[in-house]
Amino acid sequence: MSTITLSAAEEERGMRRFSRLVLLTLPLLIFLALFFFWPIMGLLKQGFYSQGALSADNYLRLLKVPVYRVVLQNTFVIAAAVTCSCVIMSYPLAYLMATVRPALSKLLFFAVLLPFWSSALVRTSAWVALLQQNGPLNTLLITTRLIDHPVAFLYNFTGVLIGMTHVLMPFVVLPLYASFRALDNSLVQAAQSLGADSIGIFTRVILPLTRPGVVAGAIIVFMNAVGYYITPSLMGGPAQRMIAELISHNISDELNWGIAAALAGVLLLTTLFTLWLFNRLFGLDKLMGGPAAGKGNPPARIRRTRGGRLSALAGLLCAAFLLVPILVVIPISFGTSSFPTFPPAEYGIRWYRNFFQDPKWMGALWQSIEVGVVVTLISTLLGASAALGVYKMRSARKGILEILFIIPMAVPAIITAVALYYLCGPLGLINNSVALIIGHTVMATPYTYITLRAALQSFDPNLELAALSLGANWRQMFRRVMFPALVPGLIGGAVFAFITSFDDVVMALYLTTLRNRTLPKLMYEGLSLDFDPTVISASCVLIAATALMLIAHSLFGRHGEKHATTTR
């Protein structure tokens, strides 16, 4: 049997080649240093100045002034409540996904992934249409005589909890589902044979074995929830104001950069601590599965325990919670009245016609597409270059670089947006969308990097050694062997980069003007200032595009895997 070996000279040339490959990490390092770390440091520095002198007064005011204390308390209470809600609702859904037949499991996967890939603004607009005083939910409750008067679901804690749970729940469902798939059926069967009831099996077998997945998802949800901006601002009231909204208020209305910087410092410290906790418990390498982890075909299902009918019903209700708002808003978009009703009294395409014929909406749409394409190209180049540079690097240096490359994905968008606004505003880069492209690239590049790192980790190094031992140089090996295997990862990273850019609202609020605003910013204005039914039609267009993109990505991913297998 022959083995693949390299001579000492070839190994030495390989080491020099890999040392040169490390230089490929420099473009992303320099980019993040200039447009992420440096602007944030400049912003945080403002928090330690008061009346031109170095001082801690801004941070002391956060503790002394009641409104700031209340907002800080609101932030952590709402984040904790949303995290608990996501965990509670994810358990029956993940369990159902792991126990049903493969065909039904795929449908449930789609019910989770369609909201997961859809814009948070689209989902929020769907809930605003559903939960408003004259909306479909109140109409249904009054028609069935469950209530006599409309219930206030919006602009209170209930609205914020519903909206944020819907947005963040997939982050718990996916890792929890993976934990259920890894569950040993024999343990459940043994507990059943010993007479354990459903509650006993859950508390003593299922809960301990799935704890890693649910803890990982809960940490990710909490890290996202503490810095959330869009949903609380659209579905909450003054009593539900959170840190991100207060930062925006101090920048836009009060022009108080010191307090805004102090609030950003508290939010950043909380986020970094949560990220450190995740790394301590699970390691950041768990994220190397890529953002699309869990989107493949599910493996063989596990056996359902006694009491499964009740848990299955709960799982179906949780799946409906994720999917129904997106589906119900579709017929609402075909209504002709100025207020959304379900079912519409009269059907038509009035608001679709307004969306496609109004230059304001079409201009915003094309602006989003143009920015998204540019961001996708830049972030794909930066992420792929950095991933190749980290490839085969020693673990110590690799760990430090990966933390630096992933941090922008964890930092709340409001902090990055305000920091870039502070940097790019005086330079005039906001008027021509350069600042927006920079901001979106900062947010999107971690996704392309993670996806390519996952593809490189699954790449068989023996194929590389075989090509080199047969006389191919590194460029030939990369072009003929490695690159075809990385194509699905490149496509996946590019898709996520485009969606990240196209869906962003927070960056667009600060880094665009009236002339170059994007579609999400225009939709946000249509929801926050004066409800414009065109927003619902625009949301449905984006839902359709997301569903098509999800299906195409799934089909291409399977085709790419088959192609990579045949080339090997």
XYZ file of C-alpha atoms in Angstrom:
568
model
C 0.000 0.000 0.000
C 1.471 3.368 -0.972
C 1.378 6.399 1.291
C 1.584 10.076 0.430
C 4.835 11.591 1.708
C 6.712 14.791 1.071
C 10.468 15.260 1.136
C 12.177 17.488 3.699
C 12.756 20.159 1.049
C 9.112 20.055 0.003
C 8.028 20.324 3.640
C 10.312 23.336 4.111
C 8.871 24.990 1.006
C 5.405 24.194 2.333
C 6.179 25.892 5.658
C 7.416 29.015 3.860
C 4.313 28.951 1.685
C 2.011 28.712 4.705
C 3.919 31.507 6.437
C 3.221 33.651 3.386
C -0.413 32.593 3.461
C -0.672 34.149 6.916
C -0.275 37.514 5.183
C -3.722 36.941 3.696
C -5.204 37.804 7.101
C -3.767 41.330 6.925
C -6.457 42.903 4.671
C -9.254 41.997 7.093
C -7.156 42.920 10.133
C -6.362 46.344 8.674
C -9.969 46.887 7.593
C -11.357 46.060 11.043
C -8.673 48.130 12.755
C -9.590 51.197 10.685
C -13.369 50.873 10.547
C -14.351 48.862 13.621
C -11.895 48.943 16.518
C -10.646 52.510 15.987
C -14.128 54.124 15.611
C -15.453 52.259 18.666
C -12.450 53.331 20.731
C -13.063 56.910 19.606
C -16.708 56.660 20.639
C -15.977 55.073 24.023
C -13.415 57.760 24.733
C -16.215 60.332 24.723
C -17.762 58.592 27.713
C -14.784 59.533 29.885
C -14.941 63.247 29.080
C -17.273 65.769 30.690
C -17.086 69.475 29.824
C -13.761 68.928 28.090
C -12.043 67.271 31.055
C -11.271 63.644 31.814
C -14.005 62.438 34.159
C -16.255 59.528 35.089
C -19.306 61.794 35.467
C -21.140 60.253 32.520
C -20.983 56.781 34.027
C -21.949 58.123 37.445
C -25.002 59.776 35.885
C -26.149 56.397 34.607
C -26.368 55.290 38.241
C -27.784 58.519 39.687
C -30.382 59.640 37.124
C -33.576 57.539 37.514
C -34.394 57.363 33.791
C -31.038 55.780 33.010
C -31.373 53.276 35.846
C -34.846 52.333 34.621
C -33.608 51.840 31.047
C -30.706 49.673 32.198
C -33.120 47.615 34.280
C -35.576 47.352 31.372
C -32.831 46.124 29.062
C -31.736 43.233 31.236
C -35.264 42.302 32.335
C -36.574 42.239 28.748
C -33.494 40.353 27.501
C -33.891 37.763 30.264
C -37.638 37.412 29.622
C -37.097 36.982 25.874
C -34.377 34.397 26.515
C -36.655 32.378 28.811
C -39.531 32.643 26.343
C -37.326 31.431 23.475
C -36.076 28.467 25.522
C -39.560 27.422 26.679
C -41.053 27.605 23.181
C -38.069 25.991 21.468
C -38.176 22.735 23.444
C -41.460 21.319 22.053
C -40.673 22.503 18.530
C -37.146 21.031 18.483
C -38.478 17.804 20.009
C -41.193 17.587 17.366
C -38.668 18.179 14.581
C -36.515 15.346 15.915
C -39.333 12.788 16.247
C -41.503 13.188 13.142
C -41.008 11.572 9.758
C -38.272 13.114 7.534
C -40.785 14.703 5.129
C -42.616 16.505 7.935
C -39.322 17.384 9.574
C -38.288 19.196 6.392
C -41.519 21.219 6.477
C -40.859 22.157 10.103
C -37.312 23.089 9.154
C -38.712 25.424 6.523
C -41.078 26.916 9.122
C -38.049 27.730 11.278
C -35.667 28.798 8.537
C -38.029 31.098 6.622
C -38.370 33.455 9.627
C -34.677 32.915 10.416
C -33.658 34.149 6.974
C -36.357 36.805 6.725
C -35.623 40.371 7.717
C -36.331 41.230 11.346
C -38.065 44.355 10.042
C -40.352 42.217 7.855
C -41.303 40.054 10.812
C -41.850 43.095 13.006
C -44.073 44.712 10.369
C -46.080 41.483 10.190
C -46.663 41.558 13.952
C -47.574 45.259 13.870
C -50.220 44.469 11.259
C -51.514 41.483 13.247
C -51.546 42.947 16.752
C -52.789 46.493 16.237
C -56.084 47.517 17.822
C -58.147 46.836 14.693
C -55.899 44.026 13.507
C -56.726 40.392 12.714
C -56.012 39.017 16.203
C -58.340 41.433 17.985
C -60.952 40.927 15.272
C -60.774 37.161 15.733
C -61.035 37.385 19.526
C -64.013 39.738 19.346
C -65.736 37.648 16.659
C -65.418 34.499 18.763
C -66.683 36.496 21.778
C -63.591 35.732 23.833
C -63.256 39.461 24.516
C -65.637 42.406 24.340
C -63.111 45.170 23.616
C -59.798 45.210 21.705
C -56.765 44.243 23.755
C -53.634 46.417 23.629
C -50.997 44.016 22.298
C -48.739 46.746 20.917
C -46.616 49.477 22.496
C -46.208 47.579 25.762
C -44.206 44.713 27.265
C -46.418 42.108 25.568
C -45.671 43.470 22.116
C -41.921 43.598 22.749
C -41.889 40.061 24.158
C -43.858 38.642 21.209
C -41.823 40.453 18.568
C -38.381 39.719 20.004
C -39.223 36.085 20.760
C -40.309 35.597 17.155
C -37.087 37.169 15.854
C -34.648 35.356 18.167
C -36.315 31.988 18.770
C -34.586 30.186 15.824
C -31.224 30.777 17.538
C -32.362 28.349 20.259
C -34.320 25.928 18.078
C -31.375 25.031 15.814
C -28.755 24.104 18.474
C -31.427 22.451 20.599
C -32.530 20.369 17.616
C -28.900 19.280 17.136
C -28.822 18.185 20.788
C -31.996 16.147 20.295
C -30.479 14.457 17.240
C -27.446 13.442 19.328
C -29.697 11.954 22.033
C -29.232 8.204 22.612
C -32.573 6.448 22.132
C -31.560 3.612 24.433
C -31.464 5.976 27.411
C -35.035 7.101 26.804
C -36.174 3.497 26.298
C -34.421 2.432 29.490
C -36.177 5.168 31.463
C -39.524 4.092 29.998
C -38.912 0.442 30.852
C -38.168 1.445 34.460
C -41.569 3.113 34.748
C -40.592 6.765 34.371
C -43.406 9.062 33.259
C -43.074 11.820 30.670
C -42.124 14.460 33.229
C -39.509 12.196 34.772
C -38.007 11.336 31.385
C -37.815 15.018 30.482
C -36.306 16.248 33.768
C -33.906 13.353 34.348
C -32.893 12.288 30.845
C -33.771 14.781 28.104
C -33.096 18.022 29.968
C -29.571 17.101 31.192
C -28.541 15.714 27.793
C -29.846 18.692 25.816
C -28.595 21.311 28.269
C -25.466 22.221 26.211
C -27.559 23.049 23.141
C -30.131 25.097 25.012
C -27.489 26.983 27.030
C -25.583 27.834 23.857
C -28.761 29.099 22.183
C -29.829 31.033 25.288
C -26.471 32.833 25.482
C -26.699 33.824 21.817
C -30.275 35.075 22.307
C -29.365 37.116 25.386
C -26.330 38.592 23.628
C -28.554 39.722 20.743
C -31.452 40.848 22.935
C -29.523 43.299 25.140
C -28.559 45.340 22.091
C -31.792 45.064 20.117
C -33.204 48.243 18.629
C -35.813 47.790 15.887
C -38.451 45.611 17.544
C -38.559 47.456 20.921
C -38.738 50.824 19.189
C -41.631 49.743 16.913
C -43.606 47.455 19.245
C -42.795 48.891 22.670
C -43.770 52.013 24.554
C -41.851 54.476 26.754
C -41.848 51.974 29.623
C -40.035 49.409 27.427
C -37.213 51.664 26.260
C -33.902 49.770 26.074
C -30.248 50.819 25.963
C -29.982 50.859 22.162
C -32.964 53.179 21.811
C -31.609 55.468 24.520
C -28.245 55.660 22.741
C -30.067 56.705 19.584
C -32.103 59.280 21.530
C -28.994 60.864 23.055
C -27.305 61.088 19.657
C -30.225 62.233 17.494
C -32.279 64.349 19.913
C -30.074 65.370 22.838
C -26.709 65.540 21.013
C -25.200 64.195 24.244
C -22.261 62.144 23.021
C -20.894 61.613 26.520
C -23.983 59.808 27.843
C -24.418 57.930 24.570
C -20.809 56.751 24.771
C -21.245 55.686 28.398
C -24.370 53.707 27.503
C -22.484 52.162 24.573
C -19.695 51.205 26.970
C -22.113 49.404 29.286
C -23.760 47.626 26.361
C -20.413 46.651 24.838
C -19.100 45.328 28.152
C -22.238 43.209 28.593
C -21.954 41.825 25.064
C -18.265 40.990 25.366
C -18.839 39.301 28.719
C -21.596 37.178 27.161
C -19.300 36.300 24.245
C -16.528 35.397 26.713
C -18.970 33.183 28.602
C -19.932 31.394 25.379
C -16.270 30.883 24.519
C -15.551 29.643 28.038
C -18.380 27.112 28.008
C -18.369 25.940 24.401
C -15.482 27.563 22.527
C -15.837 29.872 19.543
C -14.978 26.935 17.300
C -18.625 25.861 17.765
C -19.518 28.815 15.557
C -17.309 27.462 12.794
C -20.228 25.341 11.666
C -21.321 28.521 9.920
C -24.475 30.532 10.196
C -26.230 28.058 8.088
C -25.507 25.228 10.385
C -28.460 23.011 10.806
C -29.895 23.786 7.406
C -29.102 20.424 5.908
C -31.247 17.351 5.686
C -32.062 15.941 9.132
C -30.730 12.492 10.061
C -32.775 9.571 11.351
C -35.434 10.561 13.852
C -35.446 9.642 17.514
C -38.204 7.695 19.226
C -41.013 9.709 20.807
C -41.679 9.220 24.517
C -45.011 8.705 26.249
C -46.980 11.912 26.419
C -45.766 12.688 22.911
C -49.159 13.864 21.657
C -49.232 16.788 24.054
C -45.639 17.756 23.265
C -46.336 17.381 19.531
C -49.332 19.707 19.824
C -47.186 22.242 21.683
C -44.523 21.918 18.980
C -47.066 22.562 16.229
C -48.321 25.663 18.058
C -44.750 26.956 18.359
C -44.154 26.303 14.654
C -47.380 28.182 13.895
C -46.142 31.055 16.066
C -43.105 31.354 13.797
C -44.810 30.849 10.458
C -48.386 32.157 10.727
C -47.524 35.888 11.045
C -45.566 35.683 7.792
C -48.359 33.761 6.023
C -51.263 35.842 7.347
C -49.662 39.085 6.243
C -49.744 37.915 2.590
C -53.542 38.188 2.106
C -53.480 41.394 4.164
C -51.128 42.899 1.578
C -53.790 42.419 -1.118
C -56.323 44.542 0.744
C -57.280 47.913 -0.695
C -58.126 49.802 2.510
C -55.754 52.194 4.250
C -55.720 49.995 7.349
C -54.733 46.308 7.303
C -57.614 43.924 7.949
C -57.884 40.151 7.867
C -59.524 38.956 5.799
C -59.574 42.040 3.578
C -63.012 43.427 2.761
C -61.894 43.920 -0.839
C -58.930 42.435 -2.691
C -56.671 44.280 -5.092
C -53.096 45.198 -5.887
C -53.326 48.844 -4.859
C -50.356 48.760 -2.483
C -48.238 46.524 -4.747
C -48.842 48.998 -7.550
C -47.778 51.785 -5.208
C -44.611 49.876 -4.305
C -43.537 49.164 -7.894
C -44.596 52.506 -9.393
C -43.552 54.969 -6.722
C -40.005 56.251 -7.496
C -39.383 56.600 -3.762
C -39.809 52.869 -3.140
C -38.049 51.735 -6.308
C -35.121 54.049 -5.631
C -34.749 52.659 -2.120
C -34.970 49.083 -3.444
C -32.245 49.589 -6.044
C -30.092 51.415 -3.515
C -30.323 48.389 -1.204
C -29.464 46.017 -4.049
C -26.487 48.081 -5.214
C -25.068 48.423 -1.699
C -25.720 44.730 -1.033
C -23.832 43.620 -4.162
C -20.812 45.796 -3.359
C -20.777 44.635 0.265
C -21.070 40.999 -0.831
C -18.064 41.285 -3.134
C -15.880 43.064 -0.581
C -16.838 40.910 2.394
C -16.415 37.689 0.387
C -12.906 38.712 -0.651
C -11.945 39.782 2.872
C -13.534 36.751 4.558
C -12.121 34.212 2.098
C -8.662 35.770 2.276
C -8.676 35.707 6.081
C -9.985 32.130 6.186
C -7.197 30.950 3.875
C -4.659 32.847 5.973
C -5.824 31.191 9.171
C -5.852 27.782 7.457
C -3.255 25.512 9.129
C -2.083 28.318 11.400
C -0.936 27.343 14.873
C -3.760 27.151 17.395
C -2.617 29.988 19.710
C -2.434 32.646 17.001
C -5.454 31.180 15.252
C -7.618 31.581 18.362
C -6.699 35.247 18.784
C -7.387 36.068 15.139
C -10.696 34.232 15.122
C -11.873 36.205 18.148
C -10.938 39.449 16.391
C -12.738 38.375 13.207
C -15.917 37.236 14.994
C -16.337 40.137 17.462
C -17.993 42.488 14.902
C -20.811 39.957 14.536
C -21.455 40.015 18.308
C -21.245 43.765 18.929
C -24.700 45.420 18.703
C -25.219 47.233 15.415
C -26.168 50.451 17.211
C -22.635 50.741 18.652
C -20.934 50.171 15.300
C -23.367 52.533 13.543
C -22.884 55.388 16.008
C -19.099 54.890 16.028
C -18.938 55.041 12.199
C -21.277 58.036 12.203
C -18.857 59.778 14.583
C -15.941 58.892 12.269
C -17.454 59.287 8.792
C -19.834 62.199 9.349
C -17.151 64.941 9.301
C -15.540 63.312 6.249
C -18.730 63.549 4.157
C -18.863 59.784 3.535
C -22.512 59.480 4.563
C -23.885 61.372 1.556
C -22.451 58.909 -0.997
C -23.161 55.584 0.795
C -19.448 54.895 1.380
C -20.015 54.879 5.141
C -22.958 52.483 4.743
C -20.883 50.099 2.612
C -18.128 50.162 5.234
C -20.594 49.501 8.043
C -22.329 46.658 6.223
C -18.972 45.104 5.330
C -17.977 45.171 9.000
C -21.191 43.293 9.865
C -21.171 40.863 6.922
C -17.522 39.772 6.774
C -17.681 37.574 9.922
C -20.374 35.480 8.208
C -18.252 34.918 5.100
C -15.220 34.174 7.266
C -17.079 31.638 9.419
C -18.602 29.907 6.404
C -15.242 29.588 4.632
C -13.515 28.420 7.813
C -16.149 25.693 8.139
C -15.570 24.659 4.518
C -11.797 24.555 5.059
C -12.180 22.493 8.221
C -14.152 19.876 6.288
C -11.615 19.868 3.428
C -9.548 16.660 3.342
C -5.829 17.622 3.603
C -4.847 14.339 1.936
C -6.237 15.704 -1.333
C -3.895 18.658 -1.030
C -0.895 16.442 -0.269
C -1.764 14.141 -3.156
C -1.885 17.023 -5.631
C 1.417 18.462 -4.375
C 3.137 15.068 -4.428
C 2.077 14.610 -8.066
C 3.953 17.780 -9.045
C 1.239 20.431 -8.882
C 2.230 23.782 -7.428
C 0.044 25.388 -4.782
C -1.838 27.576 -7.258
C -2.699 24.574 -9.431
C -3.759 22.579 -6.387
C -5.961 25.418 -5.178
C -7.583 25.958 -8.576
C -8.244 22.282 -9.372
C -8.712 20.659 -5.956
C -9.401 23.081 -3.110
C -11.469 25.765 -4.851
C -14.175 23.376 -6.207
C -14.626 22.020 -2.681
C -14.969 25.551 -1.292
C -17.530 26.795 -3.832
C -20.610 25.862 -1.717
C -19.070 27.686 1.260
C -18.322 30.717 -0.892
C -21.895 30.795 -2.176
C -23.301 30.376 1.339
C -21.105 33.144 2.729
C -22.022 35.462 -0.130
C -25.738 34.809 0.424
C -25.443 35.620 4.110
C -23.389 38.732 3.366
C -26.012 40.021 0.933
C -28.888 39.305 3.330
C -27.019 40.961 6.207
C -26.540 44.097 4.133
C -29.978 44.125 2.521
C -31.866 43.631 5.805
C -29.999 46.170 7.903
C -31.941 49.073 9.385
C -29.786 50.433 12.207
C -26.738 51.229 10.051
C -28.972 52.803 7.412
C -30.610 55.096 9.986
C -27.253 56.710 10.762
C -25.170 56.242 7.628
C -27.606 57.361 4.908
C -29.497 60.522 4.057
C -32.881 61.168 2.463
C -31.339 60.838 -0.999
C -29.567 57.496 -0.546
C -31.765 55.721 1.982
C -32.277 51.988 1.634
C -35.493 49.970 1.450
C -35.356 48.811 5.124
C -34.909 52.412 6.259
C -37.896 53.522 4.186
C -39.963 50.646 5.588
C -38.933 51.601 9.119
C -40.072 55.172 8.490
C -43.364 53.830 7.117
C -43.935 51.930 10.379
C -42.618 54.394 12.952
C -43.791 57.762 11.622
C -47.169 57.126 9.989
C -48.322 53.637 9.070
C -48.029 53.146 5.325
C -49.727 49.964 3.989
C -47.089 49.859 1.249
C -44.754 48.497 3.942
C -46.861 45.307 4.086
C -46.612 44.821 0.314
C -42.867 45.472 0.438
C -42.573 42.921 3.245
C -44.359 40.280 1.161
C -42.034 40.926 -1.778
C -39.068 40.368 0.522
C -40.657 37.232 2.026
C -41.074 35.754 -1.469
C -37.491 36.628 -2.374
C -36.231 35.081 0.882
C -38.186 31.854 0.321
C -36.840 31.527 -3.233
C -33.306 32.247 -2.030
C -33.640 29.656 0.738
C -34.862 26.993 -1.687
C -32.190 27.836 -4.275
C -29.445 27.798 -1.649
C -30.604 24.416 -0.382
C -30.708 22.924 -3.879
C -27.364 24.446 -4.863
C -25.780 23.297 -1.613
C -26.750 19.670 -2.289
C -25.604 19.961 -5.918
C -22.315 21.501 -4.785
C -21.698 18.721 -2.285
C -22.360 16.054 -4.964
C -20.052 17.862 -7.393
C -17.293 18.143 -4.789
C -17.661 14.439 -4.006
C -17.379 13.404 -7.653
C -14.293 15.592 -8.194
C -12.597 13.779 -5.324
